[in-house]
CSV table of C-alpha atoms and ligand atoms in Angstrom, one decimal:
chain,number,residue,atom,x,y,z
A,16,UNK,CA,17.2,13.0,30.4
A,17,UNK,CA,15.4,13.4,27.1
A,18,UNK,CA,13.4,10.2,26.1
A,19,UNK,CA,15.0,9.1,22.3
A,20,UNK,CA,12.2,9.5,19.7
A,21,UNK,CA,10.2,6.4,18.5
A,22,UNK,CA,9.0,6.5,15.1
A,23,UNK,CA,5.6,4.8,13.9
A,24,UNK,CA,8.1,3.1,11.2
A,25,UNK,CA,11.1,2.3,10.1
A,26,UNK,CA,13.5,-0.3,8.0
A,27,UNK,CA,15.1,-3.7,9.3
A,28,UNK,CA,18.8,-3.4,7.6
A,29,UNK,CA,20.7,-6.4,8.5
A,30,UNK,CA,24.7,-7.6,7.7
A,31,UNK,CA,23.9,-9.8,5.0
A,32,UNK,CA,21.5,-6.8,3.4
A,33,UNK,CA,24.8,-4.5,3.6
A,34,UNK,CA,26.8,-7.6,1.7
A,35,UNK,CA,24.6,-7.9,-0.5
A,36,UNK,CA,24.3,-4.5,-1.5
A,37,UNK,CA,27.8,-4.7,-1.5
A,38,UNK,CA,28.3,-6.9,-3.6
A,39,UNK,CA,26.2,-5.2,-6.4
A,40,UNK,CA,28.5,-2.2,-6.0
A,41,UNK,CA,31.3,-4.4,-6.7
A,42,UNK,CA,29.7,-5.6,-9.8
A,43,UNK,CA,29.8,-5.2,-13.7
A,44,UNK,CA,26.5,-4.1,-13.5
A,45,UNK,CA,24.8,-1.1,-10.9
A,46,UNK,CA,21.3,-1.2,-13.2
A,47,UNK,CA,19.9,-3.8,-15.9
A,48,UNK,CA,21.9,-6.9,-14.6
A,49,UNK,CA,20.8,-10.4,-12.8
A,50,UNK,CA,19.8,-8.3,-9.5
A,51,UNK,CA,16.4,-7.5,-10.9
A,52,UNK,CA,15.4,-10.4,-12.5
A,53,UNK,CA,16.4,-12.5,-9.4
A,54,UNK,CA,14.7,-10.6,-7.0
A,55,UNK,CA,11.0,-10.5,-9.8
A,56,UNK,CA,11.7,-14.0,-9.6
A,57,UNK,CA,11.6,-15.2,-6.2
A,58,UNK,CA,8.8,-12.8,-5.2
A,59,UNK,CA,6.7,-14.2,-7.5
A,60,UNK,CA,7.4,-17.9,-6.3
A,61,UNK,CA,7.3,-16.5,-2.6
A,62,UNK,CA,3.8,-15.0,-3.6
A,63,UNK,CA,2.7,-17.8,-5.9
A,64,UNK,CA,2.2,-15.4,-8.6
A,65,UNK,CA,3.1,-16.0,-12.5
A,66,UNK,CA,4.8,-12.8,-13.1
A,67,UNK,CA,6.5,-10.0,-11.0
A,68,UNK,CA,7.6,-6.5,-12.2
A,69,UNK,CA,10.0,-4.4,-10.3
A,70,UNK,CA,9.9,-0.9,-10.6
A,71,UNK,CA,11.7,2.3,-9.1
A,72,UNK,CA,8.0,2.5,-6.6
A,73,UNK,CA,4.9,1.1,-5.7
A,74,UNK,CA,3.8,4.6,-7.1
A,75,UNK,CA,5.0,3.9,-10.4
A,76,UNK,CA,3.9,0.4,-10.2
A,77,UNK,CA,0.3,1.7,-9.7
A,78,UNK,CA,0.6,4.0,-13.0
A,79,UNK,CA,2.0,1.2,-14.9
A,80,UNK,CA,-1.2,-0.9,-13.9
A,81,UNK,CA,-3.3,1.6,-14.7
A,82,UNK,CA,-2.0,2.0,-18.2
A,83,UNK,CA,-1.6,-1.7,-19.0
A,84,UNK,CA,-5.6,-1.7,-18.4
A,85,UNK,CA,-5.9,0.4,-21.0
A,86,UNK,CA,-7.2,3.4,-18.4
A,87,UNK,CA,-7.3,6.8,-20.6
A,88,UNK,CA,-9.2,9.9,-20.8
A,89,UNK,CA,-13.0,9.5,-20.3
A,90,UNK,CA,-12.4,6.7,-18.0
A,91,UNK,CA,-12.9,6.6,-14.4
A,92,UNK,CA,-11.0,4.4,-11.4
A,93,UNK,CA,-12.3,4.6,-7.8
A,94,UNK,CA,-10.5,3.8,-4.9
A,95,UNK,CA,-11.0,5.0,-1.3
A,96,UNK,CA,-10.3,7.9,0.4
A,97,UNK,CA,-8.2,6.4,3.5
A,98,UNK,CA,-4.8,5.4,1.2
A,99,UNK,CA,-2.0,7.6,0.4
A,100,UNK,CA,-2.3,9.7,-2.4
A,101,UNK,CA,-0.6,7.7,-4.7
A,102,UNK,CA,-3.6,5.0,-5.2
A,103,UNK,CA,-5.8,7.8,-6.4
A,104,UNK,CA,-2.9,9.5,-8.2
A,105,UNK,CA,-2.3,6.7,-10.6
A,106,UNK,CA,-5.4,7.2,-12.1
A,107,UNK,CA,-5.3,11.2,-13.2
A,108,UNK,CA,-1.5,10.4,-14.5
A,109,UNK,CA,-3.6,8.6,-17.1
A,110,UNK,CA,-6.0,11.2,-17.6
A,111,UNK,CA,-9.1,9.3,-16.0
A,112,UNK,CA,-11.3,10.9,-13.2
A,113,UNK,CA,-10.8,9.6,-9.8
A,114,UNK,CA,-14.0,8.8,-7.7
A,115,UNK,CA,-14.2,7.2,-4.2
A,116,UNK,CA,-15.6,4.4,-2.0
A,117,UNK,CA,-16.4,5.4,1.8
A,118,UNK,CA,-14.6,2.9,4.1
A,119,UNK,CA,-16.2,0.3,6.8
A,120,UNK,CA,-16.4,1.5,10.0
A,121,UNK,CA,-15.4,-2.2,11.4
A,122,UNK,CA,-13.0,-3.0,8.9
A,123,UNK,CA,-11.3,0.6,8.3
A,124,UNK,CA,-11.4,-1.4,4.5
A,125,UNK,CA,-13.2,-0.6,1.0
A,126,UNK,CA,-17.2,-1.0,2.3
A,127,UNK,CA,-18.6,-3.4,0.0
A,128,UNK,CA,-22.3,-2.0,1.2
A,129,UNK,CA,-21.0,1.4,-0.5
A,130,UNK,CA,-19.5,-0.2,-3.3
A,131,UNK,CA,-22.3,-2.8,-4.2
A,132,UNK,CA,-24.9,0.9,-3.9
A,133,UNK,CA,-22.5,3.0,-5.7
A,134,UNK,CA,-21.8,0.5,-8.8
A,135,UNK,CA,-26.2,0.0,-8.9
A,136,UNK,CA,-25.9,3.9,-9.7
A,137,UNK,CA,-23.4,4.3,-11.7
A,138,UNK,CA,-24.8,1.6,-14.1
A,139,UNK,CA,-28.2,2.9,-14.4
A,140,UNK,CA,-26.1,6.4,-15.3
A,141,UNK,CA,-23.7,4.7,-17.7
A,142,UNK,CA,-20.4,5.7,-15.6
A,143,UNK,CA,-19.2,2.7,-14.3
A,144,UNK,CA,-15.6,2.5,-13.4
A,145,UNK,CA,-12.9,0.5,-15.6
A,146,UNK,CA,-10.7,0.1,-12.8
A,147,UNK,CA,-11.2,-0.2,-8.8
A,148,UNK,CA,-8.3,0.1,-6.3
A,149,UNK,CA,-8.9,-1.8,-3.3
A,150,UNK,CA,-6.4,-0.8,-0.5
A,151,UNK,CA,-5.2,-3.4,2.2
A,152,UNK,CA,-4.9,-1.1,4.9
A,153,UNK,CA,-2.1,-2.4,7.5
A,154,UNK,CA,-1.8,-4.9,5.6
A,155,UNK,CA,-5.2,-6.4,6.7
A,156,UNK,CA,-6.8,-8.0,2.9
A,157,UNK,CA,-10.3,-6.0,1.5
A,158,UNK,CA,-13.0,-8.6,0.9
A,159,UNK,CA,-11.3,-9.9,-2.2
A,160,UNK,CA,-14.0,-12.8,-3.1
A,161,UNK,CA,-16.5,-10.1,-2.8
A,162,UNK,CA,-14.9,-7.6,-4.7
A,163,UNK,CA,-14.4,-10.1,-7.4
A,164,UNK,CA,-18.0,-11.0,-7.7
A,165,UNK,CA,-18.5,-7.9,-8.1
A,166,UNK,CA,-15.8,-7.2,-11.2
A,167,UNK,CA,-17.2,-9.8,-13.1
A,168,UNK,CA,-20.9,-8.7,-12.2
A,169,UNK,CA,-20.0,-5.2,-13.5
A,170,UNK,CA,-17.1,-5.4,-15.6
A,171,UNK,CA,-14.4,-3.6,-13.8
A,172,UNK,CA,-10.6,-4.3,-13.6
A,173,UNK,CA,-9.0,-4.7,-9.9
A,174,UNK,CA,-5.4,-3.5,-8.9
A,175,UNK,CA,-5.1,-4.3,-5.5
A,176,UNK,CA,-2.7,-1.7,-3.7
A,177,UNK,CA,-0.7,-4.2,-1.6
A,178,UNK,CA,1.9,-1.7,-1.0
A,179,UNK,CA,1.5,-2.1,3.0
A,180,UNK,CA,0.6,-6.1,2.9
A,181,UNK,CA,3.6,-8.3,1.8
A,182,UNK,CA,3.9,-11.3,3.5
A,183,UNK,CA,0.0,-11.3,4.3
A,184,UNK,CA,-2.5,-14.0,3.1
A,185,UNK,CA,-5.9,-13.8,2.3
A,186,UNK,CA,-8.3,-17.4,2.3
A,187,UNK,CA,-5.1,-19.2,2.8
A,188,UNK,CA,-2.9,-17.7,-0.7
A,189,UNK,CA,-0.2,-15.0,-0.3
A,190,UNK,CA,-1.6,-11.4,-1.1
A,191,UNK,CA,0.0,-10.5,-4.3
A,192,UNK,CA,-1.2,-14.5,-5.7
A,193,UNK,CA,-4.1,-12.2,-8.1
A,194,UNK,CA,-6.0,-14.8,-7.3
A,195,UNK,CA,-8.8,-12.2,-7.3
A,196,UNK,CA,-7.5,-9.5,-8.9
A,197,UNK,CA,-6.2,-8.9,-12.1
A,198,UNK,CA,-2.5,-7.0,-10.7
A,199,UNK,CA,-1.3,-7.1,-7.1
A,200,UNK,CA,1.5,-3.6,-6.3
A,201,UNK,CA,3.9,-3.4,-3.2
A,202,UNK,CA,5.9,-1.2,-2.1
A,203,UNK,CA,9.2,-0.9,-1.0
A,204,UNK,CA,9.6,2.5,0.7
A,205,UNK,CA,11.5,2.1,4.1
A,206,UNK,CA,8.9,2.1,6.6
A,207,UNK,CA,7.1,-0.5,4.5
A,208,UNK,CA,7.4,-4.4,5.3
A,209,UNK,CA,10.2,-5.0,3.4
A,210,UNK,CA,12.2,-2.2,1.5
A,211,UNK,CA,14.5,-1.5,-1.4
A,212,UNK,CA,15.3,1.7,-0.2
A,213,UNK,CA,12.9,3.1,-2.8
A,214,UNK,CA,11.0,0.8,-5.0
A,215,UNK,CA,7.8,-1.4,-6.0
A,216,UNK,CA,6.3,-4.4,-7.6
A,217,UNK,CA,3.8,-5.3,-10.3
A,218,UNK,CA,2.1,-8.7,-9.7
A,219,UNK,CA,-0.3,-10.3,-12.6
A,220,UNK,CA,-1.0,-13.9,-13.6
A,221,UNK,CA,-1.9,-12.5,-17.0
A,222,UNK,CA,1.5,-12.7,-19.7
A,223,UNK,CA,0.3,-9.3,-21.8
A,224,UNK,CA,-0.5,-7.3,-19.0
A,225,UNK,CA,3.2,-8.1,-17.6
A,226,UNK,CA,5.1,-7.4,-20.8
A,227,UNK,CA,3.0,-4.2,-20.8
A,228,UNK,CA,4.4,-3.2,-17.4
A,229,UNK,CA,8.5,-4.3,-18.7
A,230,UNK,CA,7.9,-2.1,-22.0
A,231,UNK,CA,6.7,0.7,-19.9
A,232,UNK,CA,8.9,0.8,-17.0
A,233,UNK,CA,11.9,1.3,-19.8
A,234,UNK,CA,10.2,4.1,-22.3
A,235,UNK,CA,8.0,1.7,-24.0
A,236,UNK,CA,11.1,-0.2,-25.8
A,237,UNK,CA,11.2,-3.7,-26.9
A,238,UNK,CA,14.7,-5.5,-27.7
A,239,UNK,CA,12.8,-9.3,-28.7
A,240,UNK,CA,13.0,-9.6,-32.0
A,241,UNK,CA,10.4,-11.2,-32.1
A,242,UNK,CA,8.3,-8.6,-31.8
A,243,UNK,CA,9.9,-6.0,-33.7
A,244,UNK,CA,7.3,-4.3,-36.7
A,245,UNK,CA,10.9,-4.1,-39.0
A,246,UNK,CA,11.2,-7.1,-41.1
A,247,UNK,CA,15.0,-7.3,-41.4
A,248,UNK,CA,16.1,-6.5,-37.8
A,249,UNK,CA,19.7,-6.2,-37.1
A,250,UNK,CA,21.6,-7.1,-34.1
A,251,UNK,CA,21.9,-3.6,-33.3
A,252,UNK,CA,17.7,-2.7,-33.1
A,253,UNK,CA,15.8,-1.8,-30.8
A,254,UNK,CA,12.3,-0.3,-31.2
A,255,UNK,CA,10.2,1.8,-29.0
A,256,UNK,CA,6.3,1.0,-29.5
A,257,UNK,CA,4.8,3.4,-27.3
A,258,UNK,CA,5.4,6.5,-24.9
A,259,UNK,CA,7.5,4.9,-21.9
A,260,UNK,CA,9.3,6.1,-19.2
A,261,UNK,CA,12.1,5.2,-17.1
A,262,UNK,CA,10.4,3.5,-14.1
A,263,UNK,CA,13.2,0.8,-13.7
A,264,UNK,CA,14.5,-0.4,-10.2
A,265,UNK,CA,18.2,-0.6,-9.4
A,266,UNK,CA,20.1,-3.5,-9.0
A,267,UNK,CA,21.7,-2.4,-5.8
A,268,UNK,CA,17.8,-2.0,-5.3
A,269,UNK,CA,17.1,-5.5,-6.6
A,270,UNK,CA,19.9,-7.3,-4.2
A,271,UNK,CA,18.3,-5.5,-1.5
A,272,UNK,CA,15.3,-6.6,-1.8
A,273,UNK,CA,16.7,-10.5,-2.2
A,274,UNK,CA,18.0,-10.5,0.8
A,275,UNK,CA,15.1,-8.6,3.0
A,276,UNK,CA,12.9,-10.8,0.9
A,277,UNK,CA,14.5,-13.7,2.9
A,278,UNK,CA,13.4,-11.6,6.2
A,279,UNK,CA,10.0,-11.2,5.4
A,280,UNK,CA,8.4,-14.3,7.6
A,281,UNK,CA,10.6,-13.1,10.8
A,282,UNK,CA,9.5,-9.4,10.1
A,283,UNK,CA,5.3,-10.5,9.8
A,284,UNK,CA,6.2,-12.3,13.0
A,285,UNK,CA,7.4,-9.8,14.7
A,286,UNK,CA,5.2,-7.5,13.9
A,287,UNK,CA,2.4,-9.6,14.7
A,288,UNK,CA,3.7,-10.5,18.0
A,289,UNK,CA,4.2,-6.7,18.9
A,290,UNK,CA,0.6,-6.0,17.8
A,291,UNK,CA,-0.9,-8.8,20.2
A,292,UNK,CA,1.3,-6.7,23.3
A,293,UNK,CA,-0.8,-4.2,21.9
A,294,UNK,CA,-4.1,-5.7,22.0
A,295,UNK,CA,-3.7,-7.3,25.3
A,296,UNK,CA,-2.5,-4.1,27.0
A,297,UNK,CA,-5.1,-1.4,25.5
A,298,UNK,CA,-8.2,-2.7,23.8
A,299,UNK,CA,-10.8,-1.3,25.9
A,300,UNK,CA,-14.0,0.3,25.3
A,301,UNK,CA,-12.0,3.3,24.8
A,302,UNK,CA,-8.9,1.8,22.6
A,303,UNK,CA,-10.0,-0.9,19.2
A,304,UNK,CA,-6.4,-2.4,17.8
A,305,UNK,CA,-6.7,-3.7,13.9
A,306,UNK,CA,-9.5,-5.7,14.1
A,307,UNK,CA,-8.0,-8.8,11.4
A,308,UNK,CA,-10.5,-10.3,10.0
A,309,UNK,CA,-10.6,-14.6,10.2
A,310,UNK,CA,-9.8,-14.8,6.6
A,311,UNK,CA,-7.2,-12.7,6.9
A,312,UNK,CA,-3.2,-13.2,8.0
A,313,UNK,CA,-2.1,-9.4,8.5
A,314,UNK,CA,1.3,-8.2,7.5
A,315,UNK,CA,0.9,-5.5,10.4
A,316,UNK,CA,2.2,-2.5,8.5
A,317,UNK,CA,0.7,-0.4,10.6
A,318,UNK,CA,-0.8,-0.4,14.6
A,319,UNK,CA,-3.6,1.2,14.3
A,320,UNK,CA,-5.3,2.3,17.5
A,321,UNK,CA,-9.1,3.5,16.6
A,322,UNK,CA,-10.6,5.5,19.8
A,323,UNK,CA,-14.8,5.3,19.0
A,324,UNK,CA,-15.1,8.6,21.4
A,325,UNK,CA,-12.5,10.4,20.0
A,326,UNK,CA,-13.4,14.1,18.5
A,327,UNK,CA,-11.2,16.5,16.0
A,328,UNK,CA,-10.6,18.2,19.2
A,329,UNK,CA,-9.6,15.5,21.4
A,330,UNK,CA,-7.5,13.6,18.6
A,331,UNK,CA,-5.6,17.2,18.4
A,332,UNK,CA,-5.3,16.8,22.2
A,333,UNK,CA,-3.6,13.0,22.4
A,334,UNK,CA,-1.6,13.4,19.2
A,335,UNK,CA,0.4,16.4,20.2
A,336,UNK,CA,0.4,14.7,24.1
A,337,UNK,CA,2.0,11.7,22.5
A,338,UNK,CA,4.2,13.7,20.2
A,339,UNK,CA,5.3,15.6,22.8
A,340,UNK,CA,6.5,12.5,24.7
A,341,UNK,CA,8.4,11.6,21.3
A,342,UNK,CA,6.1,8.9,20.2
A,343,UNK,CA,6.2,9.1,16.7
A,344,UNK,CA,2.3,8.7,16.8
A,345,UNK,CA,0.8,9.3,13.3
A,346,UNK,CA,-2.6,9.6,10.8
A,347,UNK,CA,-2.7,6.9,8.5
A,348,UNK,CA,-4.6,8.6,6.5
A,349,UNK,CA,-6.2,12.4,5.8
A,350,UNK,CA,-8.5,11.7,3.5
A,351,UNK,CA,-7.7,11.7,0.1
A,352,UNK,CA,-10.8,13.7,-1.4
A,353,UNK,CA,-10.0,16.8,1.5
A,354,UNK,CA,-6.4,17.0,0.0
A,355,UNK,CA,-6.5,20.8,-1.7
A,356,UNK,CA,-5.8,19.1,-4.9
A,357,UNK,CA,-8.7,16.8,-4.4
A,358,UNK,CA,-11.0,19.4,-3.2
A,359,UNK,CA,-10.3,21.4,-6.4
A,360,UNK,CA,-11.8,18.4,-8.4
A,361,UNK,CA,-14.8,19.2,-6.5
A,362,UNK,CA,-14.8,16.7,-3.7
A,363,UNK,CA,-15.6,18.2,-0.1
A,364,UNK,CA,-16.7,17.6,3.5
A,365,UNK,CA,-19.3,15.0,3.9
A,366,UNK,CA,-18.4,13.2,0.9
A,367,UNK,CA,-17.1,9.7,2.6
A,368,UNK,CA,-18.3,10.2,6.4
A,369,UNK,CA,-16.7,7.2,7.6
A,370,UNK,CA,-13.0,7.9,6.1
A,371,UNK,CA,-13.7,11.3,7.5
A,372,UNK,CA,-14.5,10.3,10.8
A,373,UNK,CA,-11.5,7.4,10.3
A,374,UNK,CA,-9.3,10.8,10.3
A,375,UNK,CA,-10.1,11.7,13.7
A,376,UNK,CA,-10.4,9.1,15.6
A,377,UNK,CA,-7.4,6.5,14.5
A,378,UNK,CA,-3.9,6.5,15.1
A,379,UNK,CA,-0.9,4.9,13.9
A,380,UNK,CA,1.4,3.5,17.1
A,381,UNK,CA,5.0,2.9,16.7
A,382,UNK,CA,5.4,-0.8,14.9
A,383,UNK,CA,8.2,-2.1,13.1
A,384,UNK,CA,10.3,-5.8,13.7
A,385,UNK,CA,13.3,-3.5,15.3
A,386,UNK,CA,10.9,-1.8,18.1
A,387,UNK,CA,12.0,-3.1,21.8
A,388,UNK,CA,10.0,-4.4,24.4
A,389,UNK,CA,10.8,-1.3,26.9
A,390,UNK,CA,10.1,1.4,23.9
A,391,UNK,CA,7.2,-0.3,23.3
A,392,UNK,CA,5.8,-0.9,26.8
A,393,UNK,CA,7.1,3.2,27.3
A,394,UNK,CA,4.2,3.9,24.2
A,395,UNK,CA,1.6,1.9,25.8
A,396,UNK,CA,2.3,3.8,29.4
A,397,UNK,CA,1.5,7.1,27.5
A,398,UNK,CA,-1.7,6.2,25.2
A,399,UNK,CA,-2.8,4.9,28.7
A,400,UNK,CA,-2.4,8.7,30.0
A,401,UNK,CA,-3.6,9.5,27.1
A,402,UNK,CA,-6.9,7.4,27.6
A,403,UNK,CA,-7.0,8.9,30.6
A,404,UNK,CA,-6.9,12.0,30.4
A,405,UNK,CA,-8.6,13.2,27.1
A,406,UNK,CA,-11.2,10.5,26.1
A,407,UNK,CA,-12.3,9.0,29.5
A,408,UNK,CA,-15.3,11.5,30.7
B,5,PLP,C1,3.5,3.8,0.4
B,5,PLP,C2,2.2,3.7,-0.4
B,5,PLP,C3,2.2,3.9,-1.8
B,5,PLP,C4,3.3,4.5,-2.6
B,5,PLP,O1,4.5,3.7,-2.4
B,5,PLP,P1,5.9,4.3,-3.0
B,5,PLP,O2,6.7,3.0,-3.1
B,5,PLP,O3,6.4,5.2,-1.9
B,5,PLP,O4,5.6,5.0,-4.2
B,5,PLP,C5,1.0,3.7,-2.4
B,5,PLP,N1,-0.1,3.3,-1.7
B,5,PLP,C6,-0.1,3.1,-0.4
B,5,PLP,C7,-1.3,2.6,0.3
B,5,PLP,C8,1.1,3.3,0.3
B,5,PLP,O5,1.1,3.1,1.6
């Protein structure tokens, strides 16, 4: 009998999701209604920030962020080079270069050794960056009080990319609070912690930077009056002010996300729980699990298994060993700068050693609230083979 195939990831639909989506359908309104609104609203009470932005991705919320910084042409973001493409994509939709931090070895997170070196150098050549993108990794926080230190010490915006760390906290506040940032982004994608199918949000604390995001997720249109440059404005106006798009979320999207927002505690559980059967059965000298740091409750996106004596050709050897024993086993991340894209901006081998090395030794274990005991004690039975086999000498 062929064993069923576990993915790393995957989404947590429940019967009240289904009614609530439902419901929507149902509705007078599919887009632009209550759904939206509702669901901004109580994730920015759940995360104890002042304003929330859904949009149709976390990508999207990313470029939004960029641009309400006021990121153009001749400026530069960095962010590091073990994140999806997205949080270094952001920044070239605007027109800015792209540089990048080398990761901790320990912490798999922005290195603020690197950073606190790199931002010396780049202000004694003028080239500082306007914007860094910290990524929370598995949902495990970046050194946020550092980080901010460092923005005020150098002058640089943050957007954290929270898209794998809802539901975390960081010194005792919700990730997505800003608290040390100046926007917080989620995402919503399936295999994230919570999901709107597709979809994302824009935290801030900051009232312009928010009503930036709104006019920009719908073509750059206002409809206050308030604000409208004609002096006799009639019930009928509207006015675009500046080059929009249509970034909006759904609200089928939006009553989704209400009622997984309701999950999220249970789901963090969960996957917290699953990633201490993880730790207890295979940290060894061999195997490190996501090392969380004390400051830090993880959202456990990911199960991230790092193997110290791995090599490119041994990691080749367990991955397709696991894959072939349907474990959905996977690289969270190649590094950004080695994409083909990336390397055409002139980026190459050697650039960021740790995220490089990162590539080869760590990999993602199956991990999401739906995963069973016996699946899951089935994945740690093979990594042990695994261990075995291909990394013990
Ligand atoms: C998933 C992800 C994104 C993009 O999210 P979408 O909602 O799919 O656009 C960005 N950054 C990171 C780190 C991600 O994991």
């Amino acid at each position: 009998m062929t064993e069923v195939f576990v993915p790393y990831g995957r989404q947590s639909i429940s019967n009240a999701d289904i009614e609530a989506v439902c419901r929507v359908l149902r509705s007078d309104y599919l887009t632009q209604g209550s759904s939206v609104p509702a669901f901004e609203d109580a994730l920015a009470e759940k995360v104890n920030a002042k304003h929330a932005v859904a949009v149709n991705s976390a990508t999207s919320a990313l470029h939004l962020a960029c641009l309400a910084l006021g990121l153009q042409e001749g400026d530069t973001a960095w962010t590091v080079p073990t994140t999806f493409v997205a949080s270094a994509n952001c920044a070239v939709y605007c027109g800015a270069d792209i540089d990048f931090v080398d990761i901790s070895r320990e912490s798999n997170l922005i290195c603020i050794e690197s950073l606190r070196k790199r931002l010396e150098d780049a202000k004694s050549k003028s080239k500082l960056p306007k914007v860094l993108i910290p990524v929370h990794l598995a949902g495990n926080s970046c050194d946020m009080k550092a980080i901010k230190e460092l923005s005020i010490q150098y002058g640089f915006a943050v957007i954290e990319d929270a898209s794998h760390a809802i539901g975390g906290r960081y010194r005792g506040e919700m990730i997505g609070a800003c608290t040390f940032s100046d926007i917080t982004v989620f995402s919503f994608h399936p295999v994230k912690i919570i999901t709107t199918g597709e979809g994302g949000m824009a935290c801030t604390n900051n009232s312009d930077i928010a009503e930036r995001i709104k006019r920009l997720r719908s073509h750059g249109i206002t409809k206050e009056i308030a604000r409208f440059k004609a002096n006799k404005p009639n019930p009928w106006v509207y006015e675009q002010h500046e080059l929009g798009f249509n970034y909006r979320m759904t609200d089928i999207q939006g009553a989704l996300g209400m009622s997984q927002l309701a999950q999220l505690e249970r789901f963090v559980a969960r996957r917290n729980e699953l990633l201490g059967v993880y730790q207890d059965s295979l940290e060894s000298e061999y195997i490190h699990m996501n090392r969380i740091s004390d400051e830090c409750l993880s959202s456990v996106h990911l199960a991230i298994a790092k193997m110290p004596t791995s090599t490119p050709d041994r990691y080749e050897q367990i991955f397709k060993y696991l894959r072939s024993k349907h474990i959905g086993v996977q690289l969270h991340y190649m590094p950004v700068h080695l994409q083909p894209y990336y390397r055409k901006k002139g980026f190459s081998e050697g650039d960021f050693p740790e995220a490089e090395r990162y590539a080869y030794q760590s990999l993602s274990l199956p991990m999401y609230p739906s995963l069973e005991d016996t699946a899951q004690s089935r994945v740690i039975r093979e990594v042990k083979k695994a261990v075995d086999r291909y990394l013990k000498p």
